[in-house]
Tab-separated table of C-alpha atoms in Angstrom:
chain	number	residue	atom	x	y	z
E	1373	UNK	CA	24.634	151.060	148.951
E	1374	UNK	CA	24.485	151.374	153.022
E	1375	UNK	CA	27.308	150.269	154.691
E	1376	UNK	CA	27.000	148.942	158.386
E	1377	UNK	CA	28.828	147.011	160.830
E	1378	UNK	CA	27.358	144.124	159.340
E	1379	UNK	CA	27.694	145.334	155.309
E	1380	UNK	CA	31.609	145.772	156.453
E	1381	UNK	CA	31.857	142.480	157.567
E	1382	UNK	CA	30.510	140.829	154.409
E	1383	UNK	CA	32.554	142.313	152.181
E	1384	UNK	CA	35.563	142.233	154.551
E	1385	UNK	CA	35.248	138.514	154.551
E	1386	UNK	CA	35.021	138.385	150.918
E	1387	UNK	CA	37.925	140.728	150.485
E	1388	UNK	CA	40.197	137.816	152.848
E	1389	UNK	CA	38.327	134.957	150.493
E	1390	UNK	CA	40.078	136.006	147.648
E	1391	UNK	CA	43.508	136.120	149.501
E	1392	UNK	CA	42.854	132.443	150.385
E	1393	UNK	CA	42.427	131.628	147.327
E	1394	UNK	CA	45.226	133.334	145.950
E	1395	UNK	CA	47.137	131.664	148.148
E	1396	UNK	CA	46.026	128.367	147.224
E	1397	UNK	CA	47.184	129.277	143.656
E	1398	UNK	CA	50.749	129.812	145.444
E	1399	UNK	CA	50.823	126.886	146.694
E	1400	UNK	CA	49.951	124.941	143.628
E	1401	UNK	CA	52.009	127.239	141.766
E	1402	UNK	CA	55.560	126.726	143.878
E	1403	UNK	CA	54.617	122.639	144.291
E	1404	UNK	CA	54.072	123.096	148.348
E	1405	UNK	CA	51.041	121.196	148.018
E	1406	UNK	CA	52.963	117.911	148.937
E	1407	UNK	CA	54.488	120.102	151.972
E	1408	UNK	CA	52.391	118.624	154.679
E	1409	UNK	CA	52.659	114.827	153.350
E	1410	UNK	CA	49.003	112.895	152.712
E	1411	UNK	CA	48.228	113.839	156.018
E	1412	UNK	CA	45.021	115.895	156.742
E	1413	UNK	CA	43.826	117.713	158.863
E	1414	UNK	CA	47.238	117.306	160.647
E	1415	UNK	CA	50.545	118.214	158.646
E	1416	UNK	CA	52.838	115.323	158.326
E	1417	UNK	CA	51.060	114.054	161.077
E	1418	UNK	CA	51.325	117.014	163.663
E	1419	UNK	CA	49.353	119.495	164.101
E	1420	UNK	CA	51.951	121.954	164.548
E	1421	UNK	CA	55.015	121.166	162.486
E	1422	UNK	CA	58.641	121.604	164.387
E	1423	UNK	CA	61.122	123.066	161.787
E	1424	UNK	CA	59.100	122.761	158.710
E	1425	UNK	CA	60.503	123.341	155.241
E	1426	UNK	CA	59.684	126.380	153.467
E	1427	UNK	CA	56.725	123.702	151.042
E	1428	UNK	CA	55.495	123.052	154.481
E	1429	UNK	CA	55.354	126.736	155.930
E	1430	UNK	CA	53.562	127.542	152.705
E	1431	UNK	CA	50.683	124.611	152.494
E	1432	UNK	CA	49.995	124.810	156.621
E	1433	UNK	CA	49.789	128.059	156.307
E	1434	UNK	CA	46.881	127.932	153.535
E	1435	UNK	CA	45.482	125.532	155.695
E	1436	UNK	CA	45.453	127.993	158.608
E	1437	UNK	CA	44.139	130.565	156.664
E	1438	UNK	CA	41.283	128.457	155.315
E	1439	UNK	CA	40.386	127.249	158.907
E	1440	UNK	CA	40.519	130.857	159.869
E	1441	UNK	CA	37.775	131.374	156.265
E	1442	UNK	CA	35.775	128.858	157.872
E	1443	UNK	CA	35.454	130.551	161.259
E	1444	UNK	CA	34.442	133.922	159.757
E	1445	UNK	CA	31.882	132.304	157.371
E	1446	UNK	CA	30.449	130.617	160.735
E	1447	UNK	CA	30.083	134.296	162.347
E	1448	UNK	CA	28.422	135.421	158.922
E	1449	UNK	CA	25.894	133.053	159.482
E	1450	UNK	CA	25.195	133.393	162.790
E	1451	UNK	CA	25.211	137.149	162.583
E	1452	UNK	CA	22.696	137.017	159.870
E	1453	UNK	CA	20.474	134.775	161.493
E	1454	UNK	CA	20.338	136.651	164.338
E	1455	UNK	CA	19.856	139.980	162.628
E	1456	UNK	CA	17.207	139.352	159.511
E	1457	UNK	CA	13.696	137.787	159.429
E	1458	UNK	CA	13.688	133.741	157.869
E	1459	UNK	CA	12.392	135.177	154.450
E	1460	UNK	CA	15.720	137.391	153.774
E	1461	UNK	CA	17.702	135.992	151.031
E	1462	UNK	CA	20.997	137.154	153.186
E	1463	UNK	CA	20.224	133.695	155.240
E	1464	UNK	CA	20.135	131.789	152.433
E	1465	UNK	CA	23.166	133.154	150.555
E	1466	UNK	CA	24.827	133.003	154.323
E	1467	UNK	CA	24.120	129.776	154.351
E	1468	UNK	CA	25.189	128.869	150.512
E	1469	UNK	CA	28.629	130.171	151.447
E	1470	UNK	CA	29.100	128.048	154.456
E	1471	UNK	CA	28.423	125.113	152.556
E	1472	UNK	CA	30.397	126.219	149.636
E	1473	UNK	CA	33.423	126.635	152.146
E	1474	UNK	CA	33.266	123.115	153.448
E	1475	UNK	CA	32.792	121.763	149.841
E	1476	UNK	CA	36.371	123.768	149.716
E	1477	UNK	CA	37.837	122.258	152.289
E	1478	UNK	CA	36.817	118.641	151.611
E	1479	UNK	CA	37.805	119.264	147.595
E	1480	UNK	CA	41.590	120.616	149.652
E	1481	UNK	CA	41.745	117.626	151.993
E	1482	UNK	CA	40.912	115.322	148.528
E	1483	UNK	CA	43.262	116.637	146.986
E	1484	UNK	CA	46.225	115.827	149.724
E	1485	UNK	CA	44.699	112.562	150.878
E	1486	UNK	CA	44.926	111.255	147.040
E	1487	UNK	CA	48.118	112.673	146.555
E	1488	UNK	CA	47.287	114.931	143.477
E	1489	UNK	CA	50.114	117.849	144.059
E	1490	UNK	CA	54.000	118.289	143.496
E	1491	UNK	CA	53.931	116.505	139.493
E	1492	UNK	CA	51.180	114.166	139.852
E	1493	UNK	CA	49.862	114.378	136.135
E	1494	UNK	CA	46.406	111.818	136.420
E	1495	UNK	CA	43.524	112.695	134.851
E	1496	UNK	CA	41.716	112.735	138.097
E	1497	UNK	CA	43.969	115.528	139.520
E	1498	UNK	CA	42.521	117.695	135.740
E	1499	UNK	CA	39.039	117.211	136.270
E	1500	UNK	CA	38.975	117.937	140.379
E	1501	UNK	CA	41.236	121.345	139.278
E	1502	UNK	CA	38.314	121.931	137.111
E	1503	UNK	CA	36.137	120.886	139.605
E	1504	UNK	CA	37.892	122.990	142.506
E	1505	UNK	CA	37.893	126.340	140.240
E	1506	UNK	CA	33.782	125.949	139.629
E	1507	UNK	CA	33.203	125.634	143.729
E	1508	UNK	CA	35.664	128.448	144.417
E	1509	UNK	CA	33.434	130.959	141.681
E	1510	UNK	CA	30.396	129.668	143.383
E	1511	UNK	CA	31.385	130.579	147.220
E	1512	UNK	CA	32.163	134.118	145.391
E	1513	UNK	CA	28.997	134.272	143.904
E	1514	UNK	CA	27.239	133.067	147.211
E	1515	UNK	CA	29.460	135.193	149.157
E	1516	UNK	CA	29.120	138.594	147.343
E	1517	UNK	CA	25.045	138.147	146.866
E	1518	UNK	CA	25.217	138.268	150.299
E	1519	UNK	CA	27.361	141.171	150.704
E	1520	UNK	CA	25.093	142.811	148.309
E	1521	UNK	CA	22.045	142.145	150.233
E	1522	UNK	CA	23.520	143.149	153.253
E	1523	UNK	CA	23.958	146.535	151.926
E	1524	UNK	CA	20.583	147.103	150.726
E	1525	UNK	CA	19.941	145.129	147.236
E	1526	UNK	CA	17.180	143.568	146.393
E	1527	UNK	CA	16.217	140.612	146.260
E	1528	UNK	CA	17.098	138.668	142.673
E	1529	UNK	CA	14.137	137.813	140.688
E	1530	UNK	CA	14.602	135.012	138.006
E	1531	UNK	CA	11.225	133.943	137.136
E	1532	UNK	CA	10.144	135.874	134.152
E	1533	UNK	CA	13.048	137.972	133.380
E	1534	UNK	CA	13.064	136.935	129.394
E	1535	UNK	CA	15.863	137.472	126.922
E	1536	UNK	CA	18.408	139.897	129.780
E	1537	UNK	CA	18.020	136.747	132.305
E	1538	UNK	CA	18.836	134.140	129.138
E	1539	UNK	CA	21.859	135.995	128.478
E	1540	UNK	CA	23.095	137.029	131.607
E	1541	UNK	CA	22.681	133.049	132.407
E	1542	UNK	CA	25.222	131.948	129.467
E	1543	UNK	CA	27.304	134.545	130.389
E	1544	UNK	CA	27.772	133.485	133.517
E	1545	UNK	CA	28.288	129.635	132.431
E	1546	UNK	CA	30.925	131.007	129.641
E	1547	UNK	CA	32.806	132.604	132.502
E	1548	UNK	CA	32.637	129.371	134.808
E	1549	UNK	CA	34.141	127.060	131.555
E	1550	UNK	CA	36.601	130.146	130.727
E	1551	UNK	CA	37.689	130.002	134.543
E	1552	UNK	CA	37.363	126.003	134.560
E	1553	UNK	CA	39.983	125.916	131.786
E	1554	UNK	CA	42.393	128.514	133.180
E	1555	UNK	CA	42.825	126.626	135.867
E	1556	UNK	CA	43.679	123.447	134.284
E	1557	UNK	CA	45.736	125.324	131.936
E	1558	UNK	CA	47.247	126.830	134.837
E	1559	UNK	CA	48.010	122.925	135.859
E	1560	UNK	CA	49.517	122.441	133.068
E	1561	UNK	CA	51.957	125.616	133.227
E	1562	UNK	CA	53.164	124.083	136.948
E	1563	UNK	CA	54.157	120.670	135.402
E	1564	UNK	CA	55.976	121.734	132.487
E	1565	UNK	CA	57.466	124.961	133.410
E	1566	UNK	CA	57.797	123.723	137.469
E	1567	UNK	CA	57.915	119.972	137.858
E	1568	UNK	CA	59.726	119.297	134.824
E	1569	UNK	CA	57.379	117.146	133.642
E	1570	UNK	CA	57.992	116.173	129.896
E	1571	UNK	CA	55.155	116.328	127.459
E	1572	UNK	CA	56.265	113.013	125.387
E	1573	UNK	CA	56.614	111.199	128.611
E	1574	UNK	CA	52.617	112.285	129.718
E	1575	UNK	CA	49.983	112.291	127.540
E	1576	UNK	CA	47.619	114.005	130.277
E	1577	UNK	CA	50.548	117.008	130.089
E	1578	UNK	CA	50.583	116.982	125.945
E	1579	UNK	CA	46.955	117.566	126.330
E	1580	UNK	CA	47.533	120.220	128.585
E	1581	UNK	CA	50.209	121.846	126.938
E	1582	UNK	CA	47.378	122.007	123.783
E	1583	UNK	CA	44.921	123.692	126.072
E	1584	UNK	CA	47.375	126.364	127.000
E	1585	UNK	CA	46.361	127.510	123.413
E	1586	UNK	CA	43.115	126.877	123.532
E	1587	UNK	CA	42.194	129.189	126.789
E	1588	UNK	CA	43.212	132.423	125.370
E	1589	UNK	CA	41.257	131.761	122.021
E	1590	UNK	CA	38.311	131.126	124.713
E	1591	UNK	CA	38.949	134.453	125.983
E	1592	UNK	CA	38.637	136.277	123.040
E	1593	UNK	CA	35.212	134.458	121.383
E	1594	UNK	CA	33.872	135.619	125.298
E	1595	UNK	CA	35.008	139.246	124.829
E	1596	UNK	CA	31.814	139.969	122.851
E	1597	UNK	CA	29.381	138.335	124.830
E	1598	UNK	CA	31.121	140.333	127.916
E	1599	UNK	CA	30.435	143.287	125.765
E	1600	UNK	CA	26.612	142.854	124.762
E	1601	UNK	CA	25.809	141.343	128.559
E	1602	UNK	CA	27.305	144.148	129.957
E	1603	UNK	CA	25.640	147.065	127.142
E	1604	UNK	CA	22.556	145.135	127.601
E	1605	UNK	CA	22.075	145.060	131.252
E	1606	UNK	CA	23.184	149.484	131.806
E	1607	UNK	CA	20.425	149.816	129.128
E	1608	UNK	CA	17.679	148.220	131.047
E	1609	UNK	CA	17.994	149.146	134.315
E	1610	UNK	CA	17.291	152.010	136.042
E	1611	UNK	CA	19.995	151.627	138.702
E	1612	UNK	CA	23.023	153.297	137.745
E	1613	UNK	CA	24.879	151.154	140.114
E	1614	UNK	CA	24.542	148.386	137.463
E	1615	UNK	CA	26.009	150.429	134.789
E	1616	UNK	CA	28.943	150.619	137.071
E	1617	UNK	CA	29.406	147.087	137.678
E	1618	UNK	CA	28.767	146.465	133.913
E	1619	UNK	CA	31.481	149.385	132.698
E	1620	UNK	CA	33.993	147.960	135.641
E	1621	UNK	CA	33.396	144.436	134.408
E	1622	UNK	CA	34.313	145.275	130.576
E	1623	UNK	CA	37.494	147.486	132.383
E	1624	UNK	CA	38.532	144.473	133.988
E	1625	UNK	CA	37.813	141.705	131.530
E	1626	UNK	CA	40.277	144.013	128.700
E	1627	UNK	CA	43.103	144.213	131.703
E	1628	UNK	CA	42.608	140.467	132.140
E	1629	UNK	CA	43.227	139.935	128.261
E	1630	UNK	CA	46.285	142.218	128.175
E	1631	UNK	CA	47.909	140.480	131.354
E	1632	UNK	CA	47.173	136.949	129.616
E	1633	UNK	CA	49.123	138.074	126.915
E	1634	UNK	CA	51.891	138.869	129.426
E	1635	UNK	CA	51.714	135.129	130.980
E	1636	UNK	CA	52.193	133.693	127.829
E	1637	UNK	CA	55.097	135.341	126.713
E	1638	UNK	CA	56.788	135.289	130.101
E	1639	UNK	CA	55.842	131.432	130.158
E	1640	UNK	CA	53.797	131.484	133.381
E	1641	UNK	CA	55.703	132.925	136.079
E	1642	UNK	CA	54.136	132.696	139.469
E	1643	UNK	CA	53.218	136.064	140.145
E	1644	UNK	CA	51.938	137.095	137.179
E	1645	UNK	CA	49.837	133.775	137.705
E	1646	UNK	CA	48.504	135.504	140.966
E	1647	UNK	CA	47.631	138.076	138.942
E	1648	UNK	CA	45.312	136.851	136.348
E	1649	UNK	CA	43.684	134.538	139.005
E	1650	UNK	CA	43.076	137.825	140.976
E	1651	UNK	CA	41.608	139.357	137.928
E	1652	UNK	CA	39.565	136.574	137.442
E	1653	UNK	CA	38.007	136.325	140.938
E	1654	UNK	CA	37.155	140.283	140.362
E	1655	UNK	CA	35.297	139.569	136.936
E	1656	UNK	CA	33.588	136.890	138.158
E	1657	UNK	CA	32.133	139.042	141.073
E	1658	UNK	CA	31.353	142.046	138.888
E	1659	UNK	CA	29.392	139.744	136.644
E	1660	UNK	CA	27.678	138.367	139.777
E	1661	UNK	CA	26.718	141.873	140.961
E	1662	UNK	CA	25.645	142.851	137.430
E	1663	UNK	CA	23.251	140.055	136.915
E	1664	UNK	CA	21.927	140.692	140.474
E	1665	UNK	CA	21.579	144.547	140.342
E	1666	UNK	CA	19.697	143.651	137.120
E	1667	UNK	CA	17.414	141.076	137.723
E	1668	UNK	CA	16.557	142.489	141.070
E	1669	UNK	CA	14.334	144.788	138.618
E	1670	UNK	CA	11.338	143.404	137.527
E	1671	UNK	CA	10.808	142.575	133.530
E	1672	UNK	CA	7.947	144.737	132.986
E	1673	UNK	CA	9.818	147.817	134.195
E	1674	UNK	CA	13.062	147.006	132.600
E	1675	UNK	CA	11.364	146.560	129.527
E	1676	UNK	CA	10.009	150.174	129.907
E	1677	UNK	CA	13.356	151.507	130.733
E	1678	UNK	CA	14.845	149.786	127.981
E	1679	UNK	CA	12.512	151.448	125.249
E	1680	UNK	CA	13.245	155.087	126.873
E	1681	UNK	CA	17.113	153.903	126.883
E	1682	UNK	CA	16.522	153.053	123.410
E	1683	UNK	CA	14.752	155.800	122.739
E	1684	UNK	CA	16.800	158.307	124.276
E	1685	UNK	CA	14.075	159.911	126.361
């Protein structure tokens, strides 16, 4: 991998996505998301609040960060615009995350305007968590393809790539409905365990409550498809990059278990919350760098390298 000014900056801003979202999670997590009223983009219908409450400091200050995302996504694109021909996929995955960050915002400004924060328990507060966690994994996914490119990989091919691009594509659709229902599980932990909202008196939260079961079982049916994606991918490429992504990946996805453990017996406190979130952000973008390390290799030749892998020669 090279790393230039411009390879720095990619990954820089990807490195401060993550902390956005993270914070994000905080603010679901502590119930600030009602801090700055219905109102959006102003907070409580300023747009700088005098002698906010600590719920307030906490959601305008997500909302400054994000603005703050959405400026240094702008100077991604630009930058790469000006720097690499039209046909470079670093444009396009520029691009991708630009629009993935405004899909953000709009899903954030949603989310106030229909006031589905503090214990709002509808169904239509579920399905846009859902909703919210699939967007956020596909700005990382746009975001660190084009941090990859930027420091020299190759373009993805997925035309033709057989049974290693079949399996690296349910892998990475297990991981989006694994990450879809830890954050509605997640949802669920903040109404019981933070808004005091009963589970007889919400059927939506009962349901919830049942999922917080479900998740973890999830986890563990994905473990070996994490395994054999990741086993599968080192053996057919020639990059050993890729085997490093695919060995960090199975690192990270056994940590993850372990600290899911530790959320459920602690009942979901709020930084061990940030934690797994964090841990899932990181798998997610090890996956994404292992399926593009290994399908920037074309099918003929990874099927030679897998025979000599195979082979041991």
């Amino acid at each position: 991998m090279k790393l230039d000014r411009f390879a720095k900056y990619c990954w820089g801003v990807l490195a401060y996505t993550i902390l956005v979202i993270l914070w994000g999670a905080f603010v679901r997590a502590t119930g600030s998301g009602a801090g700055c009223g219905s109102h959006w983009p102003t907070c409580n219908g300023e747009v700088i609040p005098r002698a906010p409450a600590l719920e307030t400091l906490i959601e305008y200050t997500h909302r400054l960060s994000s603005g703050l995302l959405g400026f240094l996504v702008v100077g991604l694109l630009i930058w790469a615009f000006r720097r690499f021909p039209s046909a470079h996929p670093l444009r396009k995955g520029a691009l991708w995350s630009l629009l993935f960050v405004i899909a953000e915002a709009l899903i954030g400004a949603g989310i106030v305007k229909f006031e589905w924060v503090a214990d709002n328990d509808s169904i239509a507060r579920v399905i846009t968590m859902a909703f919210h966690l699939v967007n956020t994994f596909f700005l990382l996914a746009a975001m660190t393809l084009t941090a990859w490119w930027a420091s020299g990989g190759g373009q993805v091919r997925l035309r033709g790539q057989g049974r290693v691009g079949l399996l690296l594509a349910v892998a990475m659709v297990s991981v989006l409905l694994l990450g879809a229902s830890g954050a509605v599980t997640a949802l669920g932990d903040t109404l019981v365990l933070n808004s005091n909202v009963d589970p007889q008196d919400s059927p939506v939260v009962a349901s919830l409550v049942l999922l917080r079961f479900v998740h973890p079982m999830l986890a563990l049916a994905l473990l070996l498809l994490i395994m054999v994606t990741a086993r599968i991918c080192a053996s057919t490429s020639s990059d050993p990059q890729t085997r490093l992504w695919g060995r960090s990946m199975m690192v990270v996805y056994h940590f993850q278990l372990l600290v899911g453990v530790v959320n459920v017996f602690l009942q979901a406190p709020v930084w061990i919350q940030l934690v797994h979130l964090l841990l899932a952000d990181v798998l997610w973008i090890l996956l994404v760098l292992t399926a593009a390390s290994t399908l920037a290799v074309a099918a003929p030749a990874r099927a030679r390298l897998g025979q000599a892998y195979a082979t041991g020669s």
